[in-house]
PDB file of C-alpha atoms in Angstrom:
ATOM      1  CA  MET A   1      68.537   5.973  67.684  1.00 50.00           C
ATOM      2  CA  ALA A   2      68.775   9.713  68.625  1.00 51.00           C
ATOM      3  CA  ASP A   3      66.978  11.162  66.236  1.00 73.00           C
ATOM      4  CA  ASP A   4      63.389  12.921  67.280  1.00 81.00           C
ATOM      5  CA  PHE A   5      61.213  12.806  64.896  1.00 89.00           C
ATOM      6  CA  SER A   6      58.230  14.288  67.103  1.00 89.00           C
ATOM      7  CA  ALA A   7      57.193  17.152  65.074  1.00 90.00           C
ATOM      8  CA  TRP A   8      56.243  14.854  61.878  1.00 93.00           C
ATOM      9  CA  ILE A   9      53.182  13.052  64.210  1.00 95.00           C
ATOM     10  CA  GLY A  10      50.683  14.817  63.425  1.00 96.00           C
ATOM     11  CA  LYS A  11      51.376  15.392  60.015  1.00 96.00           C
ATOM     12  CA  GLN A  12      48.756  15.507  57.119  1.00 97.00           C
ATOM     13  CA  GLU A  13      48.768  15.698  53.188  1.00 96.00           C
ATOM     14  CA  THR A  14      46.250  15.332  50.873  1.00 97.00           C
ATOM     15  CA  ARG A  15      45.688  13.565  47.335  1.00 97.00           C
ATOM     16  CA  HIS A  16      42.910  13.486  45.171  1.00 97.00           C
ATOM     17  CA  ASP A  17      42.468  10.523  42.098  1.00 97.00           C
ATOM     18  CA  ARG A  18      39.541   9.554  40.033  1.00 96.00           C
ATOM     19  CA  PHE A  19      38.862   5.739  40.029  1.00 96.00           C
ATOM     20  CA  ASP A  20      38.975   4.901  36.332  1.00 96.00           C
ATOM     21  CA  PRO A  21      37.978   0.740  36.204  1.00 97.00           C
ATOM     22  CA  ALA A  22      41.051   0.041  33.620  1.00 97.00           C
ATOM     23  CA  ARG A  23      43.159   0.123  36.425  1.00 96.00           C
ATOM     24  CA  SER A  24      41.155  -2.453  38.813  1.00 97.00           C
ATOM     25  CA  ASN A  25      40.131  -4.517  35.988  1.00 97.00           C
ATOM     26  CA  ALA A  26      43.592  -4.790  35.371  1.00 97.00           C
ATOM     27  CA  LEU A  27      44.413  -6.353  38.220  1.00 97.00           C
ATOM     28  CA  LEU A  28      42.126  -9.166  38.523  1.00 97.00           C
ATOM     29  CA  VAL A  29      43.300  -9.867  34.733  1.00 96.00           C
ATOM     30  CA  ALA A  30      46.492 -10.213  36.029  1.00 96.00           C
ATOM     31  CA  LEU A  31      45.555 -12.453  38.705  1.00 95.00           C
ATOM     32  CA  GLY A  32      42.940 -15.089  36.429  1.00 93.00           C
ATOM     33  CA  THR A  33      39.937 -13.597  36.933  1.00 91.00           C
ATOM     34  CA  PRO A  34      37.466 -11.305  34.423  1.00 89.00           C
ATOM     35  CA  GLY A  35      38.086  -7.582  34.523  1.00 88.00           C
ATOM     36  CA  SER A  36      34.246  -6.149  33.724  1.00 92.00           C
ATOM     37  CA  ALA A  37      34.103  -3.244  36.135  1.00 94.00           C
ATOM     38  CA  LYS A  38      32.716  -0.047  35.038  1.00 96.00           C
ATOM     39  CA  ASP A  39      32.301   3.397  36.008  1.00 97.00           C
ATOM     40  CA  GLY A  40      29.006   2.766  38.355  1.00 96.00           C
ATOM     41  CA  ASP A  41      30.216   0.112  39.811  1.00 96.00           C
ATOM     42  CA  PRO A  42      31.611  -0.287  43.723  1.00 96.00           C
ATOM     43  CA  VAL A  43      35.484  -0.818  43.539  1.00 96.00           C
ATOM     44  CA  PRO A  44      37.383  -4.067  45.283  1.00 96.00           C
ATOM     45  CA  LEU A  45      38.084  -5.013  48.631  1.00 96.00           C
ATOM     46  CA  LEU A  46      41.464  -2.950  48.374  1.00 98.00           C
ATOM     47  CA  HIS A  47      42.010  -1.917  44.881  1.00 98.00           C
ATOM     48  CA  HIS A  48      41.785   1.583  46.247  1.00 97.00           C
ATOM     49  CA  TRP A  49      45.647   0.990  46.608  1.00 98.00           C
ATOM     50  CA  LEU A  50      46.182   1.124  42.559  1.00 98.00           C
ATOM     51  CA  TYR A  51      45.517   5.023  42.646  1.00 98.00           C
ATOM     52  CA  PHE A  52      46.607   7.858  44.625  1.00 97.00           C
ATOM     53  CA  TRP A  53      49.944   7.851  42.959  1.00 95.00           C
ATOM     54  CA  ASP A  54      52.793   8.982  44.641  1.00 91.00           C
ATOM     55  CA  VAL A  55      54.849   9.118  41.106  1.00 92.00           C
ATOM     56  CA  GLN A  56      58.242  10.995  41.663  1.00 90.00           C
ATOM     57  CA  PRO A  57      61.505  12.197  39.010  1.00 91.00           C
ATOM     58  CA  PRO A  58      64.400   9.812  38.962  1.00 91.00           C
ATOM     59  CA  ALA A  59      66.637  12.334  40.866  1.00 89.00           C
ATOM     60  CA  ALA A  60      63.862  11.667  43.825  1.00 88.00           C
ATOM     61  CA  LEU A  61      63.797   7.954  44.447  1.00 88.00           C
ATOM     62  CA  GLY A  62      66.319   6.129  46.342  1.00 86.00           C
ATOM     63  CA  ASN A  63      69.121   3.325  45.905  1.00 88.00           C
ATOM     64  CA  ASP A  64      66.022   0.888  46.220  1.00 88.00           C
ATOM     65  CA  GLY A  65      63.586   2.525  44.113  1.00 87.00           C
ATOM     66  CA  HIS A  66      61.595   4.180  47.712  1.00 85.00           C
ATOM     67  CA  PRO A  67      60.963   7.647  46.924  1.00 85.00           C
ATOM     68  CA  ALA A  68      63.751   9.163  48.922  1.00 79.00           C
ATOM     69  CA  LYS A  69      63.095   9.771  52.482  1.00 73.00           C
ATOM     70  CA  GLY A  70      61.962  12.967  53.549  1.00 71.00           C
ATOM     71  CA  GLY A  71      58.740  15.283  52.280  1.00 79.00           C
ATOM     72  CA  PHE A  72      55.744  13.176  53.792  1.00 87.00           C
ATOM     73  CA  LEU A  73      57.737  10.676  55.784  1.00 90.00           C
ATOM     74  CA  PRO A  74      59.833  11.186  57.816  1.00 91.00           C
ATOM     75  CA  PRO A  75      64.131  10.852  56.739  1.00 90.00           C
ATOM     76  CA  VAL A  76      64.200   7.833  58.836  1.00 91.00           C
ATOM     77  CA  PRO A  77      67.975   6.454  58.574  1.00 88.00           C
ATOM     78  CA  LEU A  78      67.659   2.914  58.350  1.00 89.00           C
ATOM     79  CA  PRO A  79      68.079   1.559  54.736  1.00 86.00           C
ATOM     80  CA  ARG A  80      65.409  -0.643  55.189  1.00 88.00           C
ATOM     81  CA  ARG A  81      61.204  -0.057  55.234  1.00 89.00           C
ATOM     82  CA  MET A  82      58.603  -2.483  54.637  1.00 90.00           C
ATOM     83  CA  TRP A  83      54.701  -2.398  54.659  1.00 93.00           C
ATOM     84  CA  ALA A  84      54.057  -4.339  58.300  1.00 94.00           C
ATOM     85  CA  GLY A  85      49.874  -4.420  58.053  1.00 97.00           C
ATOM     86  CA  GLY A  86      47.594  -2.080  58.930  1.00 98.00           C
ATOM     87  CA  ARG A  87      43.778  -2.412  60.078  1.00 98.00           C
ATOM     88  CA  LEU A  88      40.655  -0.550  57.737  1.00 98.00           C
ATOM     89  CA  ARG A  89      37.176   0.502  58.793  1.00 98.00           C
ATOM     90  CA  PHE A  90      34.730   0.416  55.610  1.00 97.00           C
ATOM     91  CA  GLU A  91      32.156   3.068  55.700  1.00 97.00           C
ATOM     92  CA  ALA A  92      30.874   2.881  52.523  1.00 95.00           C
ATOM     93  CA  PRO A  93      31.452   1.735  48.928  1.00 94.00           C
ATOM     94  CA  LEU A  94      33.657   3.149  46.979  1.00 96.00           C
ATOM     95  CA  ARG A  95      32.829   3.291  43.255  1.00 96.00           C
ATOM     96  CA  PHE A  96      34.309   4.119  40.026  1.00 97.00           C
ATOM     97  CA  GLY A  97      34.021   7.250  38.052  1.00 96.00           C
ATOM     98  CA  GLU A  98      34.267   8.927  41.131  1.00 94.00           C
ATOM     99  CA  ALA A  99      36.137  11.553  41.839  1.00 94.00           C
ATOM    100  CA  THR A 100      38.406  10.675  45.759  1.00 97.00           C
ATOM    101  CA  GLU A 101      40.146  12.578  48.730  1.00 98.00           C
ATOM    102  CA  LYS A 102      42.164  10.386  50.141  1.00 98.00           C
ATOM    103  CA  ARG A 103      43.738  12.359  53.287  1.00 98.00           C
ATOM    104  CA  SER A 104      46.514  11.392  55.524  1.00 98.00           C
ATOM    105  CA  THR A 105      47.440  11.706  58.839  1.00 98.00           C
ATOM    106  CA  ILE A 106      51.260  10.619  60.489  1.00 97.00           C
ATOM    107  CA  LEU A 107      49.511   9.712  64.109  1.00 98.00           C
ATOM    108  CA  ASN A 108      52.987   8.129  66.106  1.00 96.00           C
ATOM    109  CA  ILE A 109      56.549   7.213  65.104  1.00 95.00           C
ATOM    110  CA  GLU A 110      57.921   5.368  67.658  1.00 94.00           C
ATOM    111  CA  THR A 111      61.380   3.372  68.129  1.00 93.00           C
ATOM    112  CA  LYS A 112      62.111   0.213  69.477  1.00 90.00           C
ATOM    113  CA  GLN A 113      65.084  -2.616  69.600  1.00 85.00           C
ATOM    114  CA  GLY A 114      64.307  -6.017  67.745  1.00 74.00           C
ATOM    115  CA  ARG A 115      66.237  -8.866  68.138  1.00 75.00           C
ATOM    116  CA  SER A 116      67.670  -7.106  64.311  1.00 72.00           C
ATOM    117  CA  GLY A 117      68.415  -4.032  66.345  1.00 83.00           C
ATOM    118  CA  THR A 118      66.690  -0.756  65.872  1.00 90.00           C
ATOM    119  CA  LEU A 119      63.307  -0.754  64.503  1.00 93.00           C
ATOM    120  CA  VAL A 120      61.192   2.347  63.887  1.00 94.00           C
ATOM    121  CA  PHE A 121      57.361   1.873  63.533  1.00 95.00           C
ATOM    122  CA  VAL A 122      55.310   4.849  61.978  1.00 96.00           C
ATOM    123  CA  THR A 123      52.020   4.526  62.027  1.00 97.00           C
ATOM    124  CA  LEU A 124      49.732   7.019  59.099  1.00 98.00           C
ATOM    125  CA  GLU A 125      45.802   7.066  58.702  1.00 98.00           C
ATOM    126  CA  HIS A 126      44.158   7.126  55.754  1.00 98.00           C
ATOM    127  CA  ARG A 127      40.663   8.780  55.580  1.00 98.00           C
ATOM    128  CA  LEU A 128      39.659   8.025  51.790  1.00 98.00           C
ATOM    129  CA  SER A 129      36.122   9.740  50.387  1.00 97.00           C
ATOM    130  CA  GLY A 130      33.630   9.664  47.803  1.00 94.00           C
ATOM    131  CA  SER A 131      30.808  10.836  46.533  1.00 90.00           C
ATOM    132  CA  ALA A 132      28.653  10.080  49.580  1.00 89.00           C
ATOM    133  CA  GLY A 133      31.227  10.876  52.183  1.00 95.00           C
ATOM    134  CA  LEU A 134      33.394   8.949  53.773  1.00 97.00           C
ATOM    135  CA  ALA A 135      34.248   5.345  52.724  1.00 97.00           C
ATOM    136  CA  VAL A 136      37.253   4.152  53.910  1.00 98.00           C
ATOM    137  CA  ILE A 137      39.079   4.346  57.582  1.00 98.00           C
ATOM    138  CA  GLU A 138      42.457   3.283  56.998  1.00 98.00           C
ATOM    139  CA  GLN A 139      45.787   2.491  59.519  1.00 98.00           C
ATOM    140  CA  GLN A 140      49.064   1.662  57.651  1.00 98.00           C
ATOM    141  CA  ASP A 141      51.878   0.588  59.748  1.00 97.00           C
ATOM    142  CA  LEU A 142      55.590   1.103  58.160  1.00 96.00           C
ATOM    143  CA  VAL A 143      58.343  -0.463  59.804  1.00 94.00           C
ATOM    144  CA  TYR A 144      62.056   0.841  59.035  1.00 93.00           C
ATOM    145  CA  ARG A 145      65.026  -1.486  59.627  1.00 91.00           C
ATOM    146  CA  ALA A 146      68.479  -1.691  59.249  1.00 88.00           C
ATOM    147  CA  ALA A 147      70.255  -3.821  56.663  1.00 85.00           C
ATOM    148  CA  SER A 148      70.213  -7.730  56.800  1.00 80.00           C
ATOM    149  CA  SER A 149      73.223  -9.660  55.710  1.00 75.00           C
ATOM    150  CA  GLU A 150      71.510 -13.173  56.683  1.00 82.00           C
ATOM    151  CA  THR A 151      69.448 -14.892  53.680  1.00 86.00           C
ATOM    152  CA  PRO A 152      66.398 -16.354  54.743  1.00 84.00           C
ATOM    153  CA  PRO A 153      65.725 -19.758  53.544  1.00 83.00           C
ATOM    154  CA  LEU A 154      63.137 -21.306  51.161  1.00 90.00           C
ATOM    155  CA  PRO A 155      59.990 -22.116  52.367  1.00 87.00           C
ATOM    156  CA  VAL A 156      59.540 -25.277  51.091  1.00 85.00           C
ATOM    157  CA  PRO A 157      55.952 -26.087  49.359  1.00 81.00           C
ATOM    158  CA  LEU A 158      53.211 -27.486  50.947  1.00 78.00           C
ATOM    159  CA  SER A 159      52.189 -30.660  49.963  1.00 76.00           C
ATOM    160  CA  ALA A 160      48.541 -30.544  51.135  1.00 77.00           C
ATOM    161  CA  VAL A 161      46.277 -27.317  51.655  1.00 75.00           C
ATOM    162  CA  PRO A 162      46.381 -26.752  54.477  1.00 78.00           C
ATOM    163  CA  PRO A 163      42.312 -27.445  56.984  1.00 83.00           C
ATOM    164  CA  CYS A 164      40.642 -24.086  56.618  1.00 89.00           C
ATOM    165  CA  ALA A 165      36.961 -23.512  54.845  1.00 89.00           C
ATOM    166  CA  ALA A 166      38.001 -21.167  51.968  1.00 91.00           C
ATOM    167  CA  HIS A 167      40.989 -22.193  49.286  1.00 92.00           C
ATOM    168  CA  ARG A 168      42.603 -20.286  46.712  1.00 93.00           C
ATOM    169  CA  VAL A 169      46.316 -21.118  45.120  1.00 93.00           C
ATOM    170  CA  ILE A 170      48.373 -18.601  43.348  1.00 94.00           C
ATOM    171  CA  SER A 171      51.974 -18.928  41.328  1.00 94.00           C
ATOM    172  CA  PRO A 172      53.636 -15.576  42.294  1.00 96.00           C
ATOM    173  CA  ASP A 173      55.753 -15.391  39.021  1.00 97.00           C
ATOM    174  CA  PRO A 174      58.338 -12.284  37.931  1.00 97.00           C
ATOM    175  CA  VAL A 175      55.205 -11.516  35.076  1.00 97.00           C
ATOM    176  CA  LEU A 176      52.519 -10.699  38.473  1.00 98.00           C
ATOM    177  CA  LEU A 177      54.927  -9.557  40.340  1.00 98.00           C
ATOM    178  CA  LEU A 178      55.984  -6.464  37.789  1.00 97.00           C
ATOM    179  CA  ARG A 179      52.207  -6.434  37.194  1.00 98.00           C
ATOM    180  CA  TYR A 180      50.991  -5.161  41.002  1.00 98.00           C
ATOM    181  CA  SER A 181      54.480  -3.483  41.135  1.00 98.00           C
ATOM    182  CA  ALA A 182      52.820  -1.439  37.665  1.00 97.00           C
ATOM    183  CA  LEU A 183      49.441  -0.918  38.914  1.00 98.00           C
ATOM    184  CA  THR A 184      50.409   0.558  42.034  1.00 97.00           C
ATOM    185  CA  MET A 185      53.393   2.009  40.971  1.00 96.00           C
ATOM    186  CA  ASN A 186      55.496   0.656  43.804  1.00 95.00           C
ATOM    187  CA  GLY A 187      59.327   0.992  43.039  1.00 94.00           C
ATOM    188  CA  HIS A 188      60.323  -1.534  45.425  1.00 95.00           C
ATOM    189  CA  ARG A 189      63.347  -3.370  43.426  1.00 96.00           C
ATOM    190  CA  ILE A 190      62.931  -6.696  44.860  1.00 97.00           C
ATOM    191  CA  HIS A 191      59.828  -7.225  43.475  1.00 98.00           C
ATOM    192  CA  TYR A 192      60.674  -7.832  40.156  1.00 97.00           C
ATOM    193  CA  ASP A 193      64.469  -7.239  40.430  1.00 97.00           C
ATOM    194  CA  ARG A 194      66.398 -10.237  41.195  1.00 97.00           C
ATOM    195  CA  PRO A 195      70.027  -9.237  41.269  1.00 97.00           C
ATOM    196  CA  TYR A 196      68.669  -6.577  43.141  1.00 96.00           C
ATOM    197  CA  ALA A 197      66.576  -8.656  45.972  1.00 96.00           C
ATOM    198  CA  MET A 198      69.566 -11.337  46.264  1.00 95.00           C
ATOM    199  CA  ALA A 199      72.748  -9.865  46.284  1.00 93.00           C
ATOM    200  CA  GLU A 200      71.322  -6.105  48.167  1.00 93.00           C
ATOM    201  CA  GLU A 201      68.585  -6.726  50.521  1.00 93.00           C
ATOM    202  CA  ALA A 202      69.270 -10.547  50.753  1.00 93.00           C
ATOM    203  CA  TYR A 203      66.604 -12.504  50.236  1.00 95.00           C
ATOM    204  CA  PRO A 204      66.576 -15.537  48.122  1.00 96.00           C
ATOM    205  CA  ALA A 205      63.767 -14.610  45.831  1.00 97.00           C
ATOM    206  CA  LEU A 206      62.072 -12.269  44.577  1.00 98.00           C
ATOM    207  CA  VAL A 207      59.213 -11.106  47.432  1.00 97.00           C
ATOM    208  CA  VAL A 208      55.668 -11.298  47.072  1.00 98.00           C
ATOM    209  CA  HIS A 209      54.091  -7.592  48.025  1.00 98.00           C
ATOM    210  CA  GLY A 210      52.534  -7.826  50.946  1.00 97.00           C
ATOM    211  CA  PRO A 211      49.032  -5.674  50.139  1.00 97.00           C
ATOM    212  CA  LEU A 212      48.317  -8.139  47.402  1.00 98.00           C
ATOM    213  CA  GLN A 213      48.346 -10.885  49.821  1.00 98.00           C
ATOM    214  CA  ALA A 214      45.956  -8.609  51.492  1.00 98.00           C
ATOM    215  CA  THR A 215      43.515  -7.959  48.393  1.00 98.00           C
ATOM    216  CA  LEU A 216      43.600 -11.846  48.332  1.00 98.00           C
ATOM    217  CA  LEU A 217      42.380 -12.718  51.700  1.00 97.00           C
ATOM    218  CA  ALA A 218      39.978  -9.637  52.044  1.00 97.00           C
ATOM    219  CA  GLY A 219      38.732 -10.423  48.698  1.00 96.00           C
ATOM    220  CA  LEU A 220      38.734 -14.419  49.845  1.00 96.00           C
ATOM    221  CA  ILE A 221      36.659 -13.637  53.182  1.00 96.00           C
ATOM    222  CA  GLU A 222      34.433 -11.582  50.902  1.00 95.00           C
ATOM    223  CA  ASP A 223      33.305 -13.839  48.776  1.00 93.00           C
ATOM    224  CA  HIS A 224      33.245 -16.914  50.941  1.00 92.00           C
ATOM    225  CA  ALA A 225      31.045 -14.939  53.298  1.00 90.00           C
ATOM    226  CA  GLY A 226      28.748 -13.287  50.963  1.00 88.00           C
ATOM    227  CA  ALA A 227      28.866  -9.994  52.826  1.00 89.00           C
ATOM    228  CA  PRO A 228      30.024  -6.830  52.493  1.00 91.00           C
ATOM    229  CA  LEU A 229      33.495  -6.763  55.152  1.00 96.00           C
ATOM    230  CA  LYS A 230      32.578  -3.821  58.346  1.00 97.00           C
ATOM    231  CA  SER A 231      36.467  -4.567  58.940  1.00 98.00           C
ATOM    232  CA  PHE A 232      39.648  -5.991  58.540  1.00 98.00           C
ATOM    233  CA  GLU A 233      42.847  -5.960  59.858  1.00 98.00           C
ATOM    234  CA  PHE A 234      46.401  -7.823  57.898  1.00 98.00           C
ATOM    235  CA  ARG A 235      50.622  -8.258  59.221  1.00 97.00           C
ATOM    236  CA  GLY A 236      52.808  -9.585  57.377  1.00 96.00           C
ATOM    237  CA  VAL A 237      54.423 -11.941  59.279  1.00 95.00           C
ATOM    238  CA  SER A 238      57.265 -13.984  56.844  1.00 94.00           C
ATOM    239  CA  PRO A 239      58.556 -12.988  53.493  1.00 95.00           C
ATOM    240  CA  ALA A 240      56.390 -15.132  50.696  1.00 96.00           C
ATOM    241  CA  PHE A 241      58.647 -16.088  47.225  1.00 97.00           C
ATOM    242  CA  ASP A 242      57.863 -15.711  43.225  1.00 97.00           C
ATOM    243  CA  GLY A 243      58.162 -19.041  42.706  1.00 95.00           C
ATOM    244  CA  ILE A 244      56.094 -21.649  45.479  1.00 94.00           C
ATOM    245  CA  ASP A 245      52.310 -21.349  45.149  1.00 94.00           C
ATOM    246  CA  LEU A 246      51.126 -19.199  47.763  1.00 95.00           C
ATOM    247  CA  ARG A 247      48.176 -20.754  49.256  1.00 95.00           C
ATOM    248  CA  ILE A 248      45.404 -18.151  49.883  1.00 96.00           C
ATOM    249  CA  CYS A 249      42.761 -19.588  53.171  1.00 96.00           C
ATOM    250  CA  ALA A 250      40.020 -18.683  55.539  1.00 96.00           C
ATOM    251  CA  ALA A 251      37.954 -19.808  58.020  1.00 94.00           C
ATOM    252  CA  PRO A 252      35.271 -18.645  60.299  1.00 93.00           C
ATOM    253  CA  ALA A 253      36.463 -17.075  63.537  1.00 89.00           C
ATOM    254  CA  ASP A 254      34.187 -16.486  67.016  1.00 85.00           C
ATOM    255  CA  THR A 255      34.081 -12.564  66.124  1.00 84.00           C
ATOM    256  CA  GLY A 256      34.579 -13.021  61.675  1.00 92.00           C
ATOM    257  CA  PHE A 257      36.909 -14.531  59.764  1.00 95.00           C
ATOM    258  CA  THR A 258      40.150 -15.649  60.116  1.00 95.00           C
ATOM    259  CA  ALA A 259      42.229 -15.505  56.952  1.00 96.00           C
ATOM    260  CA  TRP A 260      46.123 -16.636  55.828  1.00 97.00           C
ATOM    261  CA  THR A 261      49.065 -16.749  53.389  1.00 97.00           C
ATOM    262  CA  GLN A 262      51.105 -19.611  53.325  1.00 95.00           C
ATOM    263  CA  GLN A 263      53.836 -21.218  51.237  1.00 94.00           C
ATOM    264  CA  GLY A 264      55.595 -23.422  53.534  1.00 88.00           C
ATOM    265  CA  GLU A 265      54.844 -24.600  56.869  1.00 87.00           C
ATOM    266  CA  ALA A 266      55.283 -21.137  58.692  1.00 86.00           C
ATOM    267  CA  ARG A 267      52.455 -18.400  57.534  1.00 94.00           C
ATOM    268  CA  ASN A 268      53.475 -15.811  55.725  1.00 96.00           C
ATOM    269  CA  MET A 269      50.484 -13.380  56.310  1.00 97.00           C
ATOM    270  CA  VAL A 270      47.526 -13.631  58.869  1.00 97.00           C
ATOM    271  CA  ALA A 271      44.237 -11.598  59.281  1.00 97.00           C
ATOM    272  CA  THR A 272      41.169 -11.307  60.581  1.00 97.00           C
ATOM    273  CA  ALA A 273      37.881  -9.774  59.496  1.00 97.00           C
ATOM    274  CA  THR A 274      34.476  -8.613  60.082  1.00 96.00           C
ATOM    275  CA  VAL A 275      31.577  -9.004  58.427  1.00 91.00           C
TER     276      VAL A 275
END
C-alpha cells in the first residue's frame, strides 16, 4: 500500500460529555445486574465507552454502519475496521454527573503484512479529565484489513468451566448486542444485522463487541481483587459470536491478574490488570 498517512500523526480532537448515570444503569440491567448508580457515584470501569458519542447523519455513514472514512481518522483504503485492543491507566475515578473532557490524539499509523494481506494499525491516545483533573489515559489500537470470503467456524461450546479463580457466564444474544450497540452508538452492522454479518463480512453469526468483553473482564477482576484497578490491557484473539455461552475468567498472576473470555477451546480476548 503506497498511501502515506504520516501527516495524520499528531492530529487531535476534543469532545465533552456529562456522565448521565441512566446510560450506565441501562448496561448494568442489560447484563442482569442492578442499575442503581446516581450522580456523584464513581463510573464503573470502562463504562466511559458509553459516552462521547460520534453521531453522524445517514449520508456520513459507510455501508458497514461505521462513520465514513476521513474526518478525524485517516481514510485508509481497506474495507474492514476493527478495535483490536488497548491499554488503560486509571489515575482517578470518573463520577456521574460530572462534565468530562476527552482529548484524542493519533499517536501512530503503521502498515504491516499479515497472513491475510495488508494491515494498517492506527494507535490513538485518549485522555479523560473530570472535575478533579486527569482520570484515565487510554491507548486504543485499531486495525484496518482487506475483506475476506473465508468464514470462520463457530466454536464448539465448552462443557466444563476453565480452571480459574473467578468465573462468570453470559449468553450473548441479539438483544444484548443490540442494546450495547445502541448504548455506545456503534453502528457496525456485524453486531446486530445477521444477513450483513454473514453475507458481507463472512462471519458465521453476529459478533460480540470487543469492548463489551473487555468491560466484563475488567469488572470481574475488580470484583475478585476487592480493590480498584490501576491498569488494564486487553487484546482480541478470535471473534466471539452470539448464541454460544461466553465464559469470563480471571486468575491471579505474578504482577496482578490475567483474564480472558472463551467460548470454545480457543480464547476470544485476553487481558492483564494491576491493582
